[in-house]
Coordinates of C-alpha atoms and ligand atoms in Angstrom, one line a residue:
M78 CA 235.5 -158.2 -6.9
P79 CA 236.6 -159.3 -10.4
M80 CA 239.0 -162.2 -10.5
N81 CA 242.6 -161.8 -11.6
H82 CA 244.0 -163.6 -14.7
Y83 CA 245.0 -166.7 -12.9
E84 CA 241.7 -167.1 -11.0
A85 CA 239.9 -166.7 -14.3
A86 CA 241.9 -169.5 -15.9
V87 CA 241.2 -171.8 -12.9
T88 CA 237.5 -171.0 -13.1
A89 CA 237.4 -171.8 -16.8
S90 CA 239.3 -175.0 -16.1
G91 CA 237.1 -175.8 -13.1
A92 CA 235.7 -179.2 -12.2
G93 CA 235.4 -181.4 -15.3
S94 CA 237.0 -178.9 -17.7
L95 CA 238.5 -180.6 -20.8
A96 CA 241.3 -178.0 -20.8
G97 CA 242.4 -178.2 -17.2
E98 CA 241.6 -181.8 -16.2
F99 CA 242.9 -184.1 -18.9
Q100 CA 246.0 -184.2 -16.7
R101 CA 244.0 -185.9 -13.9
V102 CA 241.2 -187.9 -15.6
D103 CA 241.1 -190.6 -12.9
R104 CA 240.3 -188.0 -10.3
V105 CA 237.4 -186.1 -12.0
S106 CA 233.8 -186.9 -11.1
D107 CA 232.9 -187.9 -14.7
P108 CA 235.8 -189.5 -16.5
G109 CA 233.3 -190.8 -19.1
R110 CA 233.1 -187.2 -20.5
F111 CA 236.8 -187.3 -21.3
V112 CA 236.5 -190.7 -22.9
A113 CA 233.5 -189.5 -24.9
C114 CA 235.5 -186.4 -26.1
L115 CA 238.3 -188.6 -27.5
E116 CA 235.8 -190.9 -29.1
R117 CA 234.1 -187.9 -30.8
L118 CA 237.4 -186.5 -32.0
S119 CA 238.5 -189.9 -33.4
S120 CA 235.4 -189.9 -35.7
I121 CA 236.2 -186.5 -37.3
P122 CA 238.1 -186.9 -40.6
F123 CA 240.6 -184.1 -39.8
F124 CA 241.8 -186.1 -36.8
R125 CA 241.9 -189.4 -38.7
D126 CA 243.9 -187.7 -41.5
Y127 CA 246.6 -186.0 -39.5
K128 CA 247.0 -189.1 -37.3
S129 CA 247.6 -191.4 -40.2
G130 CA 249.9 -188.8 -41.9
S131 CA 252.0 -188.4 -38.7
R132 CA 252.3 -192.2 -38.3
A133 CA 253.5 -192.5 -41.9
A134 CA 256.1 -189.8 -41.2
L135 CA 257.6 -191.9 -38.5
G136 CA 258.7 -194.4 -41.2
L137 CA 258.3 -197.4 -38.9
R138 CA 259.5 -200.8 -40.1
P139 CA 258.4 -204.3 -39.1
G140 CA 260.2 -205.3 -35.9
D141 CA 260.6 -201.8 -34.6
R142 CA 259.7 -200.7 -31.0
V143 CA 257.6 -197.6 -30.8
L144 CA 256.3 -195.6 -27.8
E145 CA 253.0 -193.6 -27.8
V146 CA 253.0 -191.1 -24.9
G147 CA 249.5 -190.2 -23.6
C148 CA 248.0 -193.0 -25.6
G149 CA 244.4 -192.2 -24.5
L150 CA 241.9 -194.8 -25.9
G151 CA 244.8 -196.6 -27.7
L152 CA 243.5 -196.0 -31.3
D153 CA 246.9 -194.7 -32.5
L154 CA 248.6 -197.4 -30.6
A155 CA 246.8 -200.1 -32.4
A156 CA 247.7 -198.5 -35.7
L157 CA 251.3 -198.3 -34.7
G158 CA 251.2 -201.9 -33.6
A159 CA 250.0 -202.8 -37.1
D160 CA 252.9 -200.8 -38.6
V161 CA 255.6 -202.6 -36.6
G162 CA 253.9 -206.0 -37.0
P163 CA 254.1 -209.1 -34.8
R164 CA 257.9 -209.0 -34.4
G165 CA 257.8 -205.4 -33.2
L166 CA 256.2 -203.8 -30.2
A167 CA 254.0 -200.7 -29.7
V168 CA 253.9 -199.4 -26.1
G169 CA 251.2 -197.0 -24.9
L170 CA 251.9 -194.9 -21.8
D171 CA 249.2 -192.9 -20.1
A172 CA 248.8 -191.3 -16.7
S173 CA 245.2 -192.4 -16.5
R174 CA 244.1 -195.9 -15.5
V175 CA 240.7 -195.2 -17.0
M176 CA 242.3 -194.5 -20.3
L177 CA 244.6 -197.5 -20.1
E178 CA 241.6 -199.8 -19.3
R179 CA 239.8 -198.5 -22.4
A180 CA 242.9 -199.0 -24.5
G181 CA 243.2 -202.6 -23.2
K182 CA 239.6 -203.3 -24.1
G183 CA 240.2 -202.1 -27.6
R184 CA 243.0 -204.6 -27.9
A185 CA 240.9 -207.4 -26.5
E186 CA 238.1 -206.5 -29.1
A187 CA 240.7 -206.5 -31.9
A188 CA 241.9 -209.9 -30.7
G189 CA 238.3 -211.1 -30.7
R190 CA 238.1 -210.2 -34.4
G191 CA 241.2 -212.3 -35.0
Q192 CA 243.6 -209.3 -35.2
S193 CA 246.6 -209.9 -32.9
L194 CA 248.7 -206.9 -32.3
S195 CA 252.0 -206.7 -30.4
L196 CA 251.0 -204.0 -27.8
A197 CA 252.0 -203.2 -24.3
F198 CA 250.6 -200.6 -21.8
A199 CA 252.3 -198.7 -19.1
A200 CA 250.9 -196.4 -16.4
G201 CA 253.3 -193.4 -16.0
D202 CA 254.1 -189.8 -16.3
A203 CA 255.3 -188.2 -19.6
L204 CA 257.7 -186.1 -17.4
D205 CA 259.4 -189.2 -16.0
L206 CA 259.2 -192.0 -18.5
P207 CA 259.7 -195.5 -16.9
F208 CA 262.0 -196.8 -19.7
A209 CA 265.7 -197.1 -20.1
A210 CA 267.6 -194.8 -22.5
A211 CA 267.5 -195.7 -26.2
S212 CA 264.6 -198.3 -25.7
F213 CA 262.6 -197.3 -28.8
H214 CA 263.1 -196.8 -32.5
A215 CA 260.5 -194.0 -32.4
C216 CA 258.4 -192.0 -30.0
R217 CA 255.1 -190.2 -30.7
V218 CA 252.9 -187.8 -28.7
D219 CA 249.6 -186.4 -29.8
R220 CA 247.6 -183.6 -28.0
T221 CA 249.2 -184.5 -24.6
L222 CA 252.0 -182.0 -24.2
Q223 CA 249.3 -179.3 -23.9
H224 CA 248.2 -181.0 -20.7
V225 CA 251.6 -181.2 -19.0
V226 CA 253.2 -178.5 -17.0
D227 CA 256.6 -178.8 -18.6
P228 CA 256.4 -179.9 -22.3
F229 CA 260.2 -179.5 -22.8
R230 CA 260.9 -182.0 -20.0
A231 CA 258.4 -184.5 -21.7
L232 CA 260.2 -184.0 -25.0
A233 CA 263.6 -184.5 -23.3
E234 CA 262.3 -187.7 -21.9
M235 CA 261.1 -188.9 -25.3
A236 CA 264.5 -188.1 -26.8
R237 CA 266.2 -190.0 -24.0
V238 CA 264.3 -193.2 -24.6
T239 CA 264.7 -193.0 -28.4
R240 CA 267.7 -194.7 -30.0
P241 CA 270.3 -192.8 -31.9
G242 CA 268.9 -192.2 -35.4
G243 CA 265.4 -192.7 -34.1
R244 CA 262.5 -190.2 -34.5
V245 CA 260.5 -188.2 -32.0
L246 CA 257.2 -186.8 -33.3
A247 CA 254.7 -184.5 -31.5
V248 CA 251.4 -183.1 -32.7
E249 CA 250.0 -180.3 -30.6
P250 CA 247.5 -177.5 -31.1
D251 CA 248.4 -174.0 -30.3
W252 CA 245.5 -172.4 -28.6
G253 CA 246.8 -168.9 -29.5
S254 CA 245.6 -169.8 -33.0
Y255 CA 242.0 -170.6 -31.8
L256 CA 239.5 -168.4 -33.7
L257 CA 235.8 -168.0 -33.3
D258 CA 234.0 -165.7 -35.7
A259 CA 231.4 -163.5 -33.9
A260 CA 229.7 -160.2 -34.3
D261 CA 231.5 -159.2 -31.1
P262 CA 235.1 -160.2 -32.0
E263 CA 236.5 -158.8 -28.7
A264 CA 234.2 -161.1 -26.7
A265 CA 235.4 -164.0 -28.9
G266 CA 239.0 -163.1 -28.1
I267 CA 238.2 -163.1 -24.4
V268 CA 236.5 -166.4 -24.5
A269 CA 239.4 -168.0 -26.6
R270 CA 242.0 -166.7 -24.1
T271 CA 240.0 -167.9 -21.1
W272 CA 239.9 -171.4 -22.7
R273 CA 243.6 -171.3 -23.7
D274 CA 244.7 -170.3 -20.2
G275 CA 242.8 -173.2 -18.7
F276 CA 245.4 -175.6 -20.2
P277 CA 248.7 -176.2 -18.3
S278 CA 250.5 -175.5 -21.6
G279 CA 248.0 -173.9 -24.0
R280 CA 250.8 -172.6 -26.2
A281 CA 252.6 -175.9 -26.6
G282 CA 252.3 -176.0 -30.4
R283 CA 254.5 -173.0 -31.1
T284 CA 257.2 -174.2 -28.7
L285 CA 257.8 -177.7 -30.2
V286 CA 260.7 -176.7 -32.4
R287 CA 262.5 -175.0 -29.6
G288 CA 261.8 -177.8 -27.2
M289 CA 263.1 -180.4 -29.7
A290 CA 266.2 -178.4 -30.4
A291 CA 266.8 -177.9 -26.6
C292 CA 267.0 -181.7 -26.1
G293 CA 269.5 -182.2 -29.0
L294 CA 267.2 -183.4 -31.7
T295 CA 268.2 -182.6 -35.3
D296 CA 266.5 -182.4 -38.7
I297 CA 263.5 -180.8 -37.2
A298 CA 260.6 -180.5 -39.6
V299 CA 257.2 -178.8 -39.1
T300 CA 253.9 -179.6 -40.8
P301 CA 251.0 -177.2 -39.9
R302 CA 247.5 -178.5 -40.0
T303 CA 244.5 -176.2 -39.6
F304 CA 241.2 -177.6 -38.4
V305 CA 238.2 -175.6 -39.5
L306 CA 235.0 -176.6 -37.7
R307 CA 231.6 -175.3 -38.9
D308 CA 229.3 -176.9 -36.4
F309 CA 228.5 -175.2 -33.1
A310 CA 227.4 -178.4 -31.2
T311 CA 230.6 -180.2 -32.0
A312 CA 232.7 -177.1 -31.2
D313 CA 230.9 -176.7 -27.9
A314 CA 231.5 -180.4 -27.1
I315 CA 235.2 -180.3 -27.8
Y316 CA 236.1 -176.7 -27.0
D317 CA 233.8 -176.3 -23.9
I318 CA 232.6 -172.9 -25.3
E319 CA 229.8 -172.4 -22.8
R320 CA 232.1 -173.2 -19.9
S321 CA 234.7 -170.7 -21.2
V322 CA 232.0 -168.1 -21.5
A323 CA 230.9 -168.8 -17.9
G324 CA 234.5 -168.6 -16.8
A325 CA 234.9 -165.2 -18.5
V326 CA 231.8 -163.9 -16.8
A327 CA 233.0 -165.2 -13.4
A328 CA 236.3 -163.4 -14.0
G329 CA 234.6 -160.2 -14.7
S330 CA 235.9 -160.1 -18.3
L331 CA 232.4 -160.3 -19.8
T332 CA 229.1 -159.1 -18.5
Q333 CA 226.2 -161.6 -18.3
E334 CA 224.4 -159.7 -21.0
R335 CA 227.4 -159.6 -23.4
A336 CA 228.0 -163.3 -22.7
A337 CA 224.4 -164.2 -23.5
A338 CA 224.5 -162.1 -26.7
F339 CA 227.8 -163.7 -27.7
L340 CA 226.5 -167.3 -27.2
A341 CA 223.1 -166.5 -28.9
G342 CA 225.1 -165.1 -31.9
L343 CA 227.0 -168.3 -32.3
V344 CA 223.8 -170.4 -32.2
Q345 CA 222.2 -168.1 -34.7
A346 CA 225.2 -168.2 -37.0
D347 CA 225.1 -172.0 -36.8
A348 CA 221.4 -172.0 -37.8
R349 CA 222.3 -169.9 -40.8
G350 CA 225.2 -172.3 -41.7
C351 CA 227.8 -169.5 -40.8
F352 CA 229.4 -170.8 -37.7
F353 CA 233.2 -170.7 -38.1
S354 CA 236.0 -171.8 -35.8
S355 CA 239.6 -172.6 -36.6
L356 CA 242.6 -174.0 -34.8
T357 CA 246.1 -174.8 -36.0
F358 CA 248.0 -177.9 -35.0
F359 CA 251.7 -178.3 -35.4
E360 CA 253.2 -181.7 -36.3
V361 CA 256.9 -181.5 -35.4
M362 CA 259.4 -184.3 -35.9
G363 CA 263.1 -184.4 -35.0
R364 CA 265.8 -187.1 -35.1
R365 CA 268.1 -188.2 -32.4
P366 CA 271.7 -187.7 -33.7
G367 CA 273.8 -190.8 -34.4
G368 CA 272.7 -194.3 -35.3
Ligands
SAM1033 C1 243.8 -185.1 -25.1 S1 244.2 -186.8 -24.6 C2 245.0 -187.4 -26.1 C3 245.0 -188.9 -26.2 C4 245.5 -189.4 -27.5 N1 246.9 -189.1 -27.7 C5 244.7 -189.0 -28.7 O1 245.3 -188.4 -29.6 O2 243.5 -189.3 -28.8 C6 245.5 -186.6 -23.5 C7 246.0 -187.9 -22.9 O3 247.2 -187.7 -22.1 C8 247.1 -188.3 -20.9 N2 247.9 -187.5 -20.0 C9 247.7 -186.3 -19.4 N3 248.8 -185.9 -18.7 C10 249.7 -186.9 -18.8 C11 251.0 -187.1 -18.2 N4 251.6 -186.2 -17.5 N5 251.6 -188.3 -18.5 C12 251.0 -189.2 -19.3 N6 249.8 -189.1 -19.8 C13 249.2 -187.9 -19.6 C14 245.6 -188.2 -20.5 O4 245.2 -189.2 -19.6 C15 245.0 -188.5 -21.9 O5 244.8 -189.9 -22.2

């Protein structure tokens, strides 16, 4: 019997899925796959560019205290630490001890190179931040709200711990904007929706303005950033394309034959230099009133 919509999403986000299991990295059988995914992304110029642009938008000053929610490998955290200097403090929070260990190693390696950064790490949940109100001059989150069940609550927590006058910044993709070019565009749509629905909050990107307004932030500004990826191997590694295709087959949304033709078409397009995928990220920044 074909699966319903929910079962299909769960299948696509099954064991080890990058969409469904970034919220529980410490409990998956192969956390190294999640670390490797973040390492791969950090080497792509699009990601480096939007990250440095969004950090600059925060307008941090030496001596500031800044929080990075869902700090992952800690690469942004180290850059934020450099922005606030030795008199400031950059705090990285993550739900995963595996990620926090990696981030701590990065700091130790930087210290070994003589670069001393004022960083601190905290294990915790974005939905219930373990900090007092108004503890930070600014708060940033990057591709983590898509992995939480209630992004508005996470934004409200970020607003709470930010001082009056301080900035809250979020960068999230919206998986409704995820496009794959294929000779069978309907199959491409099914695969993209299967992947999107494997995230706890696959539509987080489009909701950021509303979420920031709901927690009282003002001066909300949006910067869209579109990532065009022309290489199937990288797309498969970061978008789990083959897993989504398998999920769509298991759900009864695609036949085996159609799925195989779809995947073969992507590989052939890649060989001809014609593979095309696209995804839009939204960088949204608001200000806590007062200050
Ligand atoms: C896709 S990664 C992004 C990491 C980093 N921000 C970056 O840009 O590379 C998502 C991160 O959020 C963390 N995470 C997921 N759910 C979380 C939650 N509820 N609270 C805190 N961190 C969470 C994961 O452990 C992971 O490190």
